[in-house]
Coordinates of C-alpha atoms and ligand atoms in Angstrom, one line a residue:
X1090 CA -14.5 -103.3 37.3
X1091 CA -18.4 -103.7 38.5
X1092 CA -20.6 -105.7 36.6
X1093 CA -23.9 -103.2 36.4
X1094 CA -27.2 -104.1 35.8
X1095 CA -28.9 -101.0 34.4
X1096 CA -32.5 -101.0 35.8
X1097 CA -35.4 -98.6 34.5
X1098 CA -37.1 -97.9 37.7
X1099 CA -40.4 -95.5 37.7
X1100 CA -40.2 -95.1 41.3
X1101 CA -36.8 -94.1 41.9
X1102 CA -36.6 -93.0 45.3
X1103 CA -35.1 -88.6 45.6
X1104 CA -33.3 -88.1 48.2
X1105 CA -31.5 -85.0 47.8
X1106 CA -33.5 -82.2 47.4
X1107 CA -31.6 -79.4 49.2
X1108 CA -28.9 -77.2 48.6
X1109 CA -25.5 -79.0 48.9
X1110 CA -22.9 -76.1 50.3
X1111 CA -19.6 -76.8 52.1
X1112 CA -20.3 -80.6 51.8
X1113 CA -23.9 -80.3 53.3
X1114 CA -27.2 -80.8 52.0
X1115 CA -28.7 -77.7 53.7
X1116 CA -32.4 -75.6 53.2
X1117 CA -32.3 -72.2 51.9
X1118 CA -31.9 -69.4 53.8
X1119 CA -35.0 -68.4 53.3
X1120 CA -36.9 -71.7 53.8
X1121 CA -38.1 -71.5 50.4
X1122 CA -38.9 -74.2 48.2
X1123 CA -40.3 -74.9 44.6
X1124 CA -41.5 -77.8 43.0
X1125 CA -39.8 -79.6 39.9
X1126 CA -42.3 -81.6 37.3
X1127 CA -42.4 -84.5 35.5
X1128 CA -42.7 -83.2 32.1
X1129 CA -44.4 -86.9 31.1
X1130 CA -47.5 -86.2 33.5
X1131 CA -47.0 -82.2 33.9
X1132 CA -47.3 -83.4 37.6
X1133 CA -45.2 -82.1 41.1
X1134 CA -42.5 -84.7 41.3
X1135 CA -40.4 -83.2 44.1
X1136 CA -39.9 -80.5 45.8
X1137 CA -36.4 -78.7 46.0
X1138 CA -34.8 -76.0 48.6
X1139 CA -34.5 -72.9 46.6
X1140 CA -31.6 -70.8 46.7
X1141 CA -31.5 -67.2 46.2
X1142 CA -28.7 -64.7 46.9
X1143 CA -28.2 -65.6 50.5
X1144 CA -27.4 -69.0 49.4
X1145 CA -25.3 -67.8 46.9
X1146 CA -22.9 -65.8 48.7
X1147 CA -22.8 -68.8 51.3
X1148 CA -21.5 -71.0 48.2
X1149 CA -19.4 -68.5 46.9
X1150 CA -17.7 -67.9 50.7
X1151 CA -17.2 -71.9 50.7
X1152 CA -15.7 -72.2 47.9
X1153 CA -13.7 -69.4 48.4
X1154 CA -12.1 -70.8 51.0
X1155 CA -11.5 -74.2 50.0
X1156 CA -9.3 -72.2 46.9
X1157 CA -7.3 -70.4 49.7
X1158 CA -3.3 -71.1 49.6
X1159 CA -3.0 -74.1 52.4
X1160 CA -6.5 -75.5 52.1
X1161 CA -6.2 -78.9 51.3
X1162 CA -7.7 -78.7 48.0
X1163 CA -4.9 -75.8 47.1
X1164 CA -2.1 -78.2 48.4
X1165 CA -3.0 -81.3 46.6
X1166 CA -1.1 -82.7 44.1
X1167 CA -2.4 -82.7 40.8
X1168 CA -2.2 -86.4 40.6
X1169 CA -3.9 -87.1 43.8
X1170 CA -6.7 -84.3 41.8
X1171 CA -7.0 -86.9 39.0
X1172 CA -7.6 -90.2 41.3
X1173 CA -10.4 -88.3 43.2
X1174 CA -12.3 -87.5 39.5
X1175 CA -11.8 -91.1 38.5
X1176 CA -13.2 -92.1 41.6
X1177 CA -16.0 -89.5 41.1
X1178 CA -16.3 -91.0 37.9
X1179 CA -16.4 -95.1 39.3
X1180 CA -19.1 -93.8 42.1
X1181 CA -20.9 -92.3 38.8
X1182 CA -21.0 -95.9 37.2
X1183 CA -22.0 -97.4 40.5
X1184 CA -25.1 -95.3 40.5
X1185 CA -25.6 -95.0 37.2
X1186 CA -29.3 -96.6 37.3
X1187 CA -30.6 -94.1 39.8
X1188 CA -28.9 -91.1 37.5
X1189 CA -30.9 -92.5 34.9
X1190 CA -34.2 -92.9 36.5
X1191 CA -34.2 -89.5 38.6
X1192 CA -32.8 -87.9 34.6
X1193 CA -35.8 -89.7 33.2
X1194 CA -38.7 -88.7 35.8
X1195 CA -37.0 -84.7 35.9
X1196 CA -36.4 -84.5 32.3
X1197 CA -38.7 -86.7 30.6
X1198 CA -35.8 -88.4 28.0
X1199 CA -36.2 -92.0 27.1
X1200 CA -34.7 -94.3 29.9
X1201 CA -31.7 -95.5 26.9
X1202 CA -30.6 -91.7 26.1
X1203 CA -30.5 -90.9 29.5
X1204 CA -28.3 -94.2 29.6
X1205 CA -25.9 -93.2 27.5
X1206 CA -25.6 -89.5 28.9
X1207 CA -24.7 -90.5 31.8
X1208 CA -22.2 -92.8 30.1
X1209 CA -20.7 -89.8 28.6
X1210 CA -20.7 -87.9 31.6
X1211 CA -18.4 -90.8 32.9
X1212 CA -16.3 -90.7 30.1
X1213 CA -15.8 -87.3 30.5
X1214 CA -15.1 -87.5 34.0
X1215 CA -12.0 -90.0 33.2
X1216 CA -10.8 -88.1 30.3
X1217 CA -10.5 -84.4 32.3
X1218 CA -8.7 -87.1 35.5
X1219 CA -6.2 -88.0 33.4
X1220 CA -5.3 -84.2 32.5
X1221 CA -4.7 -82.9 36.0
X1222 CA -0.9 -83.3 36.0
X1223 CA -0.3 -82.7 32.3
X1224 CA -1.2 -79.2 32.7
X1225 CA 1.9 -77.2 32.0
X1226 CA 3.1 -74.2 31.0
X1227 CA 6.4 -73.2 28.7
X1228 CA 10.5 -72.3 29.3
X1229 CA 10.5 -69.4 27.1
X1230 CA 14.1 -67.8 25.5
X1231 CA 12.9 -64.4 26.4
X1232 CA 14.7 -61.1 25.6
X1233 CA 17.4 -59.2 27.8
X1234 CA 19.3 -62.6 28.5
X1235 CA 16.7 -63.7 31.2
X1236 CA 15.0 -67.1 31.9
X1237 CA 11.1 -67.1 31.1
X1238 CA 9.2 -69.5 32.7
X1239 CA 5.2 -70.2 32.3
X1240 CA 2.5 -72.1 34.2
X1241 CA -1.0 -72.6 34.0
X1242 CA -3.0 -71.8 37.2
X1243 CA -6.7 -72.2 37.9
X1244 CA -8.6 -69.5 38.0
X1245 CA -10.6 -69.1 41.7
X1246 CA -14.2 -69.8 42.6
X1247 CA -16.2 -70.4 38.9
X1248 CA -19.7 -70.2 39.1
X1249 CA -21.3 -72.7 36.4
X1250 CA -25.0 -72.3 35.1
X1251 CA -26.2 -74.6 33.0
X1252 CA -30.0 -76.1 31.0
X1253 CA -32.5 -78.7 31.7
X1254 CA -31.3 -80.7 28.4
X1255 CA -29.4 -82.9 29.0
X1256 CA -29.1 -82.5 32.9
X1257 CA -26.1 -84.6 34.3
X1258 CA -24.1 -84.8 31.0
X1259 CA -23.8 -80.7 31.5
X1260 CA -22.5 -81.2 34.8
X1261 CA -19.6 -83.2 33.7
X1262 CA -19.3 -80.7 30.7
X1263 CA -18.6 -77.7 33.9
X1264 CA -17.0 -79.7 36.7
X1265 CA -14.5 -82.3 35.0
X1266 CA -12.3 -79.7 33.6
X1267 CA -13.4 -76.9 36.4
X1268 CA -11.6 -79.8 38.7
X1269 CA -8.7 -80.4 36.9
X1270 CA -7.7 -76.9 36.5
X1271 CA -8.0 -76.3 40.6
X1272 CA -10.6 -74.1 40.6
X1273 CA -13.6 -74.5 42.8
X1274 CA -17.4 -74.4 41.7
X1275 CA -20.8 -73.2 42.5
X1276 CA -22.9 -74.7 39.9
X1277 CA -27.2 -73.6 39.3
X1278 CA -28.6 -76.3 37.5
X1279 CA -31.6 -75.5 35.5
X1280 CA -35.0 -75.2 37.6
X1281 CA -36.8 -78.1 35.7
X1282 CA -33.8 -80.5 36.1
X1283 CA -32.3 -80.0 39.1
X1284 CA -32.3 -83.5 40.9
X1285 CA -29.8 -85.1 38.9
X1286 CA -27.0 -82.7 40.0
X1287 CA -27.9 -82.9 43.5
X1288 CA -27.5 -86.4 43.9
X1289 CA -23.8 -86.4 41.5
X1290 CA -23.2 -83.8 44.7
X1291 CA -23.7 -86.4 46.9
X1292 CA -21.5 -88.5 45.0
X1293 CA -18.3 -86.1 45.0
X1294 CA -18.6 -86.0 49.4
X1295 CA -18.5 -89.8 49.0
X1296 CA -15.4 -89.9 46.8
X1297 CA -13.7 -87.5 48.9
X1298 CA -13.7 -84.2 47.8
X1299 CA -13.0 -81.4 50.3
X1300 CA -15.6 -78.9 51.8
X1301 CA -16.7 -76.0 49.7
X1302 CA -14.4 -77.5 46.6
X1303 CA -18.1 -78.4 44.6
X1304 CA -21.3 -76.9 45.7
X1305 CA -24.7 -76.8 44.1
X1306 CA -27.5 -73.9 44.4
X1307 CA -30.7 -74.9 42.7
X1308 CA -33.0 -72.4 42.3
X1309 CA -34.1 -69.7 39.1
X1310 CA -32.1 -67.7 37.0
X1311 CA -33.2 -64.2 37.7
X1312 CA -32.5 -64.8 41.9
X1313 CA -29.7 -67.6 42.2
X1314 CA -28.2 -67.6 38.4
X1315 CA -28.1 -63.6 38.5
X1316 CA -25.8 -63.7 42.0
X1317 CA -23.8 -66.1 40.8
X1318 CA -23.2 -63.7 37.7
X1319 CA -22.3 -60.6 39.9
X1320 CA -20.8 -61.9 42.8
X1321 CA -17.2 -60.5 43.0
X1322 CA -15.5 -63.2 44.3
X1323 CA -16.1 -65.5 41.3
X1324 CA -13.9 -65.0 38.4
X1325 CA -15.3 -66.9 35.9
X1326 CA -18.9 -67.9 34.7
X1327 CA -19.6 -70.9 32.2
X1328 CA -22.8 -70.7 30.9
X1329 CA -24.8 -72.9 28.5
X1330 CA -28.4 -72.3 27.6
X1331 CA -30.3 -69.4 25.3
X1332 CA -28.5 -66.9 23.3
X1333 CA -30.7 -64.4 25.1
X1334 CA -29.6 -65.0 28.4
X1335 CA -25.9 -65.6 26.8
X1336 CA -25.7 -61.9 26.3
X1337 CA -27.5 -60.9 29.4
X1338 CA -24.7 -62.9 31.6
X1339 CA -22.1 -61.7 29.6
X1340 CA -23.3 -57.6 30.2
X1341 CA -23.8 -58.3 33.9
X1342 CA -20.6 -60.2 34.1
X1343 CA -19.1 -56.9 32.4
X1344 CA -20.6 -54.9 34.7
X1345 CA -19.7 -56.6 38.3
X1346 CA -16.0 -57.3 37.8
X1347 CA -15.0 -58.0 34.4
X1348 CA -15.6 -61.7 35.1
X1349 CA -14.2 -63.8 32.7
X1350 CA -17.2 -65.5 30.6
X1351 CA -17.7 -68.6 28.5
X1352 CA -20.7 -69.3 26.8
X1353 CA -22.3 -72.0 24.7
X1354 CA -25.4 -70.9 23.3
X1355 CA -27.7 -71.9 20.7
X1356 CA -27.9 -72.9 16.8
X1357 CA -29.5 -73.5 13.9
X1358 CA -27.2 -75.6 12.7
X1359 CA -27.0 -77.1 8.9
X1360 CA -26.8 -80.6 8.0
X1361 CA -26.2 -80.8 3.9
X1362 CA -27.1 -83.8 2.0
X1363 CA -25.4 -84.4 -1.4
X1364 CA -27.1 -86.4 -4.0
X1365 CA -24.0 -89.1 -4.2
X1366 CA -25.2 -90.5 -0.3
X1367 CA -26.8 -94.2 0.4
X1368 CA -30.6 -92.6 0.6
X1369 CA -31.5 -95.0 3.4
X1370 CA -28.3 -94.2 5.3
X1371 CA -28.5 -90.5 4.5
X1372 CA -32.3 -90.1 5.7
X1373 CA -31.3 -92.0 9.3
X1374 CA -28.5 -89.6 9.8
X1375 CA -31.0 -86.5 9.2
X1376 CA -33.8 -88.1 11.4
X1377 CA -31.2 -88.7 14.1
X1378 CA -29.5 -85.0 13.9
X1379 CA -33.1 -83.3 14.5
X1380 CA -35.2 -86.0 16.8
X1381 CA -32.4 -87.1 19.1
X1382 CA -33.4 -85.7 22.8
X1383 CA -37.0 -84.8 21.1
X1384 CA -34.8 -81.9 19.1
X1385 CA -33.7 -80.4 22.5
X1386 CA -30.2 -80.1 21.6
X1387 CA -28.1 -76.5 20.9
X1388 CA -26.3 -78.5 17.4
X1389 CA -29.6 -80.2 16.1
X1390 CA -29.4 -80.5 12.6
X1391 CA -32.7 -78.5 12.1
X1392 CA -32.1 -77.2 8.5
X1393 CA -31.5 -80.4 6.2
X1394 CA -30.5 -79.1 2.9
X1395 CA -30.5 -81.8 0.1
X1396 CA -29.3 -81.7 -3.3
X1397 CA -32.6 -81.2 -5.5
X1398 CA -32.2 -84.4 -7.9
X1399 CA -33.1 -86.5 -4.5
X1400 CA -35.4 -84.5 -2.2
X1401 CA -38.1 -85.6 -3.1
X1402 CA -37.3 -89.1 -2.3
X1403 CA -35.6 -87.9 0.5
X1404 CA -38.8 -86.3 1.8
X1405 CA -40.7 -89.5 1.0
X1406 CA -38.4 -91.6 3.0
X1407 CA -37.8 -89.2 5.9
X1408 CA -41.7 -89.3 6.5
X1409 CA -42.2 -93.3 6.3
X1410 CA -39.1 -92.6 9.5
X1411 CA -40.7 -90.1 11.2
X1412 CA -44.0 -91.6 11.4
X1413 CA -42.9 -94.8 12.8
X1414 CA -41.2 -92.7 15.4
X1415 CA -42.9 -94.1 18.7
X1416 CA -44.0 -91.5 21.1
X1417 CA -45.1 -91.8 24.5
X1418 CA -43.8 -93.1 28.1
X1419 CA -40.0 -92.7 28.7
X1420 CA -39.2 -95.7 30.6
X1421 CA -41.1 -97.7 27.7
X1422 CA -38.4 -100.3 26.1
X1423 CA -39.6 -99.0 22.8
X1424 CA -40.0 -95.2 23.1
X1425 CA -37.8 -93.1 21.0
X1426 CA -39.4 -90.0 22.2
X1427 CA -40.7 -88.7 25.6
X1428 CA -42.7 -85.2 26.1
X1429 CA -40.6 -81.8 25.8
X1430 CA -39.4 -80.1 29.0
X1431 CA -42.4 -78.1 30.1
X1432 CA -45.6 -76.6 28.4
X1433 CA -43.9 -73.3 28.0
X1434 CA -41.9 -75.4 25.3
X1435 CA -44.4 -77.5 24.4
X1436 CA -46.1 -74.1 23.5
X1437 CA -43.2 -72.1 22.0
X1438 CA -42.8 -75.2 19.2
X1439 CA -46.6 -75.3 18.6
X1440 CA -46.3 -71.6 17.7
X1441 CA -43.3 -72.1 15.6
X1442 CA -45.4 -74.9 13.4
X1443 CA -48.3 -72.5 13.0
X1444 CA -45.9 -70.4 11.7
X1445 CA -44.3 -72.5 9.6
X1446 CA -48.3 -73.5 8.1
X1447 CA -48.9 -69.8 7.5
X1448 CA -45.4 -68.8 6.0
X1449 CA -46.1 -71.7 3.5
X1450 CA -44.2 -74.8 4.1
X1451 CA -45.6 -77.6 3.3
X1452 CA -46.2 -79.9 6.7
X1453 CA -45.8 -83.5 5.7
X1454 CA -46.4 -85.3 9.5
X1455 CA -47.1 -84.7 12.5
X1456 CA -47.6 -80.9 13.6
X1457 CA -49.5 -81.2 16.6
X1458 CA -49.4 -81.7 20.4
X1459 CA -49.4 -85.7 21.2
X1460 CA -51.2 -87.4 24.5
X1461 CA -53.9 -85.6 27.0
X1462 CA -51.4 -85.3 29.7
X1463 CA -47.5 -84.0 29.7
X1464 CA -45.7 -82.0 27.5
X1465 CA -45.6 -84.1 24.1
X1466 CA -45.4 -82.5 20.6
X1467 CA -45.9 -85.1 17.6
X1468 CA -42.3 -85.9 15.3
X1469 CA -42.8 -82.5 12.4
X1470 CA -41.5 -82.7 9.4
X1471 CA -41.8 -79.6 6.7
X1472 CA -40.9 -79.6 3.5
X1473 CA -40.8 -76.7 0.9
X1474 CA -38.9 -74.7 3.6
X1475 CA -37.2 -71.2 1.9
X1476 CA -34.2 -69.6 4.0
X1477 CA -36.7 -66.5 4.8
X1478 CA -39.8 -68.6 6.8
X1479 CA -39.0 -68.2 10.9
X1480 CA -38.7 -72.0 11.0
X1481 CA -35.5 -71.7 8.7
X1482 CA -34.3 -69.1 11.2
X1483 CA -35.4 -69.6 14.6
X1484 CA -33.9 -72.1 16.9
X1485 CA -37.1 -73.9 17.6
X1486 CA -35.3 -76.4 20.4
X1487 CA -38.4 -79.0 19.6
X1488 CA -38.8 -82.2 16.9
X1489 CA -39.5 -80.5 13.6
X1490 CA -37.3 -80.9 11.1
X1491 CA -37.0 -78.6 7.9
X1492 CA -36.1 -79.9 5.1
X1493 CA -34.5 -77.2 2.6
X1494 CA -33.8 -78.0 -1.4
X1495 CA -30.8 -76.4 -3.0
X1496 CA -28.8 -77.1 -6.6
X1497 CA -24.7 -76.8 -5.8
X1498 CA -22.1 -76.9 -3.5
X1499 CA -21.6 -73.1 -3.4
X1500 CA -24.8 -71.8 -3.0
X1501 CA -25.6 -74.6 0.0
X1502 CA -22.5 -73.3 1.5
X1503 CA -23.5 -69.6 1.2
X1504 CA -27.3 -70.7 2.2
X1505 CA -25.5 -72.6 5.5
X1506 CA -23.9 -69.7 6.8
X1507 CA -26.0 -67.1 6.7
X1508 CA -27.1 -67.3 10.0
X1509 CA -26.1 -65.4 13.1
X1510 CA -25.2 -68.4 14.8
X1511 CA -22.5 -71.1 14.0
X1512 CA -22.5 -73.9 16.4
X1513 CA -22.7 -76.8 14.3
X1514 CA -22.9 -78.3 10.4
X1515 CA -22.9 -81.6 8.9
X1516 CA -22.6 -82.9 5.2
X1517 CA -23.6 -86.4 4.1
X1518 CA -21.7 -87.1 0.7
X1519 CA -18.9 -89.6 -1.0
X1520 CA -16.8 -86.9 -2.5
X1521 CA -13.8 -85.8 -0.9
X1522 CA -13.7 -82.7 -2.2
X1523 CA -17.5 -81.6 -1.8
X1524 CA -16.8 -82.6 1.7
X1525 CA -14.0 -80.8 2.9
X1526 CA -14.7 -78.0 0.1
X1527 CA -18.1 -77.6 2.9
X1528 CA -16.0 -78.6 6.3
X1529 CA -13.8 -75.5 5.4
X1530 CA -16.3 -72.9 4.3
X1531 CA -18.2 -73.2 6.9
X1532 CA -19.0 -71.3 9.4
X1533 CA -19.2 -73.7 12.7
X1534 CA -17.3 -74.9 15.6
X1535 CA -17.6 -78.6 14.8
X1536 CA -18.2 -79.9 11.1
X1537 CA -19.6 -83.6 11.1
X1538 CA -18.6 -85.7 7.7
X1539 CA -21.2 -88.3 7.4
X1540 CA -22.1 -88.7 10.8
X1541 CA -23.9 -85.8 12.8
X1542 CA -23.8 -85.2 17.1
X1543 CA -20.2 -86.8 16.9
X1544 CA -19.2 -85.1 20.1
X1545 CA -16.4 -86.3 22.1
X1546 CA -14.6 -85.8 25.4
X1547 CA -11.1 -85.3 23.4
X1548 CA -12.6 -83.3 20.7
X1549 CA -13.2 -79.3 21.5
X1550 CA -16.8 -78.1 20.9
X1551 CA -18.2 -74.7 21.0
X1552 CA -19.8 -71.8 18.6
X1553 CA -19.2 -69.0 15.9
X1554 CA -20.7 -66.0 16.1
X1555 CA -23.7 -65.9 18.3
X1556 CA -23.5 -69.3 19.4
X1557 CA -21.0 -68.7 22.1
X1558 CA -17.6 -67.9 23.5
X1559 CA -15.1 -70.5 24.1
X1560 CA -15.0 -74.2 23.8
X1561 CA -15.7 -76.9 26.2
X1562 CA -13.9 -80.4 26.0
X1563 CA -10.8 -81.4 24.6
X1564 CA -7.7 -79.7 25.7
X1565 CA -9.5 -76.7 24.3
X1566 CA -11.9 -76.9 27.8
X1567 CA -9.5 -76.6 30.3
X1568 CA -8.4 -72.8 28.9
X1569 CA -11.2 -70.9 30.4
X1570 CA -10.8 -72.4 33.7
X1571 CA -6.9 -71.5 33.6
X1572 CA -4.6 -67.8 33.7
X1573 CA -0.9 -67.9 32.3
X1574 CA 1.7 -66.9 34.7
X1575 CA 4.5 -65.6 33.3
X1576 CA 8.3 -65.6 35.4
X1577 CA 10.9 -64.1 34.4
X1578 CA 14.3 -64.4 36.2
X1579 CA 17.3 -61.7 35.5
X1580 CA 20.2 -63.3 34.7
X1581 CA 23.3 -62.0 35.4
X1582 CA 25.3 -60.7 32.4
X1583 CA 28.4 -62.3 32.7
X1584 CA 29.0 -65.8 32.3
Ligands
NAP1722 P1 -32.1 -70.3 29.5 O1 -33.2 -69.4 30.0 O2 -31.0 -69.7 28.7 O3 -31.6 -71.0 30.8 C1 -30.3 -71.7 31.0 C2 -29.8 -71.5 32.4 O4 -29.7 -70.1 32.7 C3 -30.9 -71.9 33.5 O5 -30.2 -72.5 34.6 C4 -31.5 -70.7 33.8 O6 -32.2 -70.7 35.1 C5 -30.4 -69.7 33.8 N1 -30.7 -68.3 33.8 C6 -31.9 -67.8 33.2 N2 -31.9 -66.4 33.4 C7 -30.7 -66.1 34.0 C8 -30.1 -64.9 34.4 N3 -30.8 -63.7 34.2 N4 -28.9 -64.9 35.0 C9 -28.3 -66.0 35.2 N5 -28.8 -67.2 34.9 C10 -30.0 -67.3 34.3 O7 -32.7 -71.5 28.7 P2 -34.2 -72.1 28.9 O8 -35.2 -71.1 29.4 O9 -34.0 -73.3 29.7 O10 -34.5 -72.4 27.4 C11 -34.9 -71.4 26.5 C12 -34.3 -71.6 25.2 O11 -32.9 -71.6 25.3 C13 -34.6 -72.9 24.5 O12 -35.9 -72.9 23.9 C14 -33.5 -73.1 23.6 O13 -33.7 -72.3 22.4 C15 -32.3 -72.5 24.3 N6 -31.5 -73.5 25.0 C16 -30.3 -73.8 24.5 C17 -29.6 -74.8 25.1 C18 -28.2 -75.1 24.7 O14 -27.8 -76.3 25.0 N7 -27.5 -74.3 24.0 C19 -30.0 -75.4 26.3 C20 -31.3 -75.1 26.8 C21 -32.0 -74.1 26.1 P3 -33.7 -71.3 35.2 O15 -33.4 -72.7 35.4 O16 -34.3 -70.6 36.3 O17 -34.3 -71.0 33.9
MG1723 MG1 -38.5 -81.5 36.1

């Protein structure tokens, strides 16, 4: 394997900035551009061809022909499918430094997280690579003495729209098991991160993927997002972002042609702390589940519940943390936290911590903007948080962290799930029983037992209730990008 030398590099060069269709980087139809920020100066960083639904239908045609019986992506073997994702994956670790650099400038994460997304990404790349010819279907004993046969086939042309978050770690969450399935893909990344994608386009040409198989549309959600939606030669959407625009895709998905839809959306997700935990340990884990990617993530552990005999010790500790939390310039060795993605964020959490003052929680640090320049909110912490305040409720997608008392095990677990969304949940505790008593009651696609974020590429991940439809990763992620055939052969009925 290469030996890499991971280099933090405030000057990263961009290269691709226009829209990468039929294995070109082309401008938009229309010419148009629009201008992608730096969330740590608020400043123009570059500026990127924007598509709308010319563009779209462009992608769409590409990609529906690279699906067609006897292109070459259609008559590949699944094997040879796998070695072009690992390579895709190899080219991935080769450029890993400039992922990083163009992730932190776009996105404003600290140079180590974006690191290790891109890590991820990788791993996820090789995981979904070694799946392409292990995806099979069933012989089945049917009825009326015939032969049953099943097989799993991809699904078409999938259009893939996904957040500014966690930029290139989505895009391996939509193409590595879009790819080995068979389909083909016409991604929109999210208008404040798009550069990220572009260049892991690049990247697919080089490792050999055929025309049209990946394409990638940057542009907004209402022009390039919404053609993607309705277009009727895509039969699948995969979506991750808001709940709000979670249902919106999934009506207009309804409405063009019953396009098949998966969705992972937000949550407000609970992480319990029993009294029985290591404090230290226990207060780390809490920090972690709410600050990591400056609480920009759909399962942050935003409502720590802990067991009343330790909260206030809990909240004592949790603040000596958060203070020493250093804020400021992503590429900085030391920084734990960069700004938030833009000031419409930077805003939207402000508003939620003035709510959270006037509903009366008690705010222990932070609670304000940070720096003159950027879009930096200070590490929050409230304590003396009730169920009913908006900041118990509302998926704030920023640092602050509300920390929630409660006496037992049942009520916590009754207090957990009444939410309308159920993407993630965490307990912190020694006791066997309390902890899969809670793993089981809850209402949550993935249950963390003293750890929290603990996502994998083998392990499936996705939402209750209003958090989403389907799941992504694991074997679980390649079902919405498949359809079961059934044959059936007539036997004859003698011998
Ligand atoms: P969003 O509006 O849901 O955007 C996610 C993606 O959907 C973006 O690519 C967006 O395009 C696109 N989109 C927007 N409107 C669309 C439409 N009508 N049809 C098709 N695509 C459309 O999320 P956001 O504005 O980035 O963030 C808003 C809130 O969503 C956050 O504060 C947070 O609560 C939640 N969120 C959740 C996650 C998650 O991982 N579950 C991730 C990000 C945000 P544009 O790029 O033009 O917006
Ligand atoms: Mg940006």
């Amino acid at each position: 394997m290469f030996q890499l030398t991971i280099m933090a590099n405030p000057n990263q060069e961009i290269i691709y900035k226009k829209l990468f269709i039929n294995n070109e980087f082309v401008d938009a139809q229309s010419g148009k551009t629009f201008v992608t920020l730096n969330p740590q100066t608020g400043k123009p960083l570059a500026e990127v061809a924007e598509a709308d639904k010319a563009d779209v239908d462009l992608a769409v045609k590409a990609a529906k022909k690279a699906f067609e019986r006897g292109s070459a992506w259609r008559d590949m073997d699944a094997s040879q499918r796998g070695r072009l994702i690992n390579k895709l994956a190899d080219l991935i670790e080769q450029h890993k430094s400039a992922l990083a650099n163009l992730e932190v400038l776009d996105n404003g994460k600290p140079f180590a997280e974006a690191d290790f997304d891109i890590q991820c990404a990788i791993d996820t790349f090789r995981y979904y690579a070694g799946w392409c010819d292990k995806i099979h279907g069933n012989t089945i004993p049917a009825d009326g003495g015939s032969l049953a046969i099943t097989s799993k086939e991809p699904i078409g042309v999938v259009g893939q729209i996904i957040p500014w978050n966690y930029p290139t770690l989505m895009v391996s969450w939509k193409w590595a098991p879009a790819l080995a399935a068979g389909c083909t893909i016409v991604l929109k990344p999210a208008e404040q991160t798009p550069l990220s994608a572009l260049y892991a386009a690049a990247l697919t040409k080089q490792a050999g993927f055929p025309s049209g198989v990946i394409n990638v549309v940057p542009g907004f959600g209402e022009t390039a997002g919404h053609a993607l939606v309705i277009h009727p030669d895509v039969r699948k959407v995969a979506f991750t972002g808001s709940t709000e625009i979670g249902r919106l895709i999934a009506e207009n998905a309804a409405k063009s042609n019953l396009k098949k839809v998966s969705l992972e959306l937000g949550g407000k997700s609970p992480l319990v702390v029993m009294q029985d935990v290591d404090l230290d340990e226990a207060v780390e884990i809490a920090h972690n589940a709410v600050f990591a990617n400056h609480g920009q993530c759909c399962c942050a552990g935003t409502r720590t519940f802990v067991q009343e005999t330790i909260y206030d010790a809990f909240v004592a500790k949790s603040v000596e943390l958060t203070r020493k939390r250093k804020v400021g310039n992503p590429f900085a060795d030391d920084t734990l936290q960069g700004p938030q993605i833009d000031a419409e964020s930077q805003q939207k959490i402000l508003k939620y911590i003035e709510l959270g003052n006037k509903q009366g929680a008690k705010l222990e640090c932070g609670g304000n903007k940070w720096g003159n320049e950027g879009f930096f909110v200070e590490p929050t912490i409230f304590s003396n948080v009730t169920d009913n305040m908006t900041i118990a409720q509302e998926e704030i997608f920023g640092p602050v962290q509300s920390v929630i008392k409660f006496k037992t095990l049942d009520e916590v677990i009754e207090r957990a799930n009444k939410t309308s969304y159920g993407l993630a949940a965490g307990i912190l505790t020694k006791n066997i029983d309390w902890a899969l008593t809670f793993a089981r009651a809850v209402e949550a696609g993935s249950v963390w037992i003293n750890c929290y974020d603990a996502v994998t590429p083998q392990t499936p991940f996705g939402g209750y209730k209003q958090s989403g439809h389907g799941r992504e990763l694991g074997e679980d992620g390649l079902e919405p990008y498949t359809e079961t055939k059934t044959i059936l052969v007539k036997l004859p009925t003698k011998n």
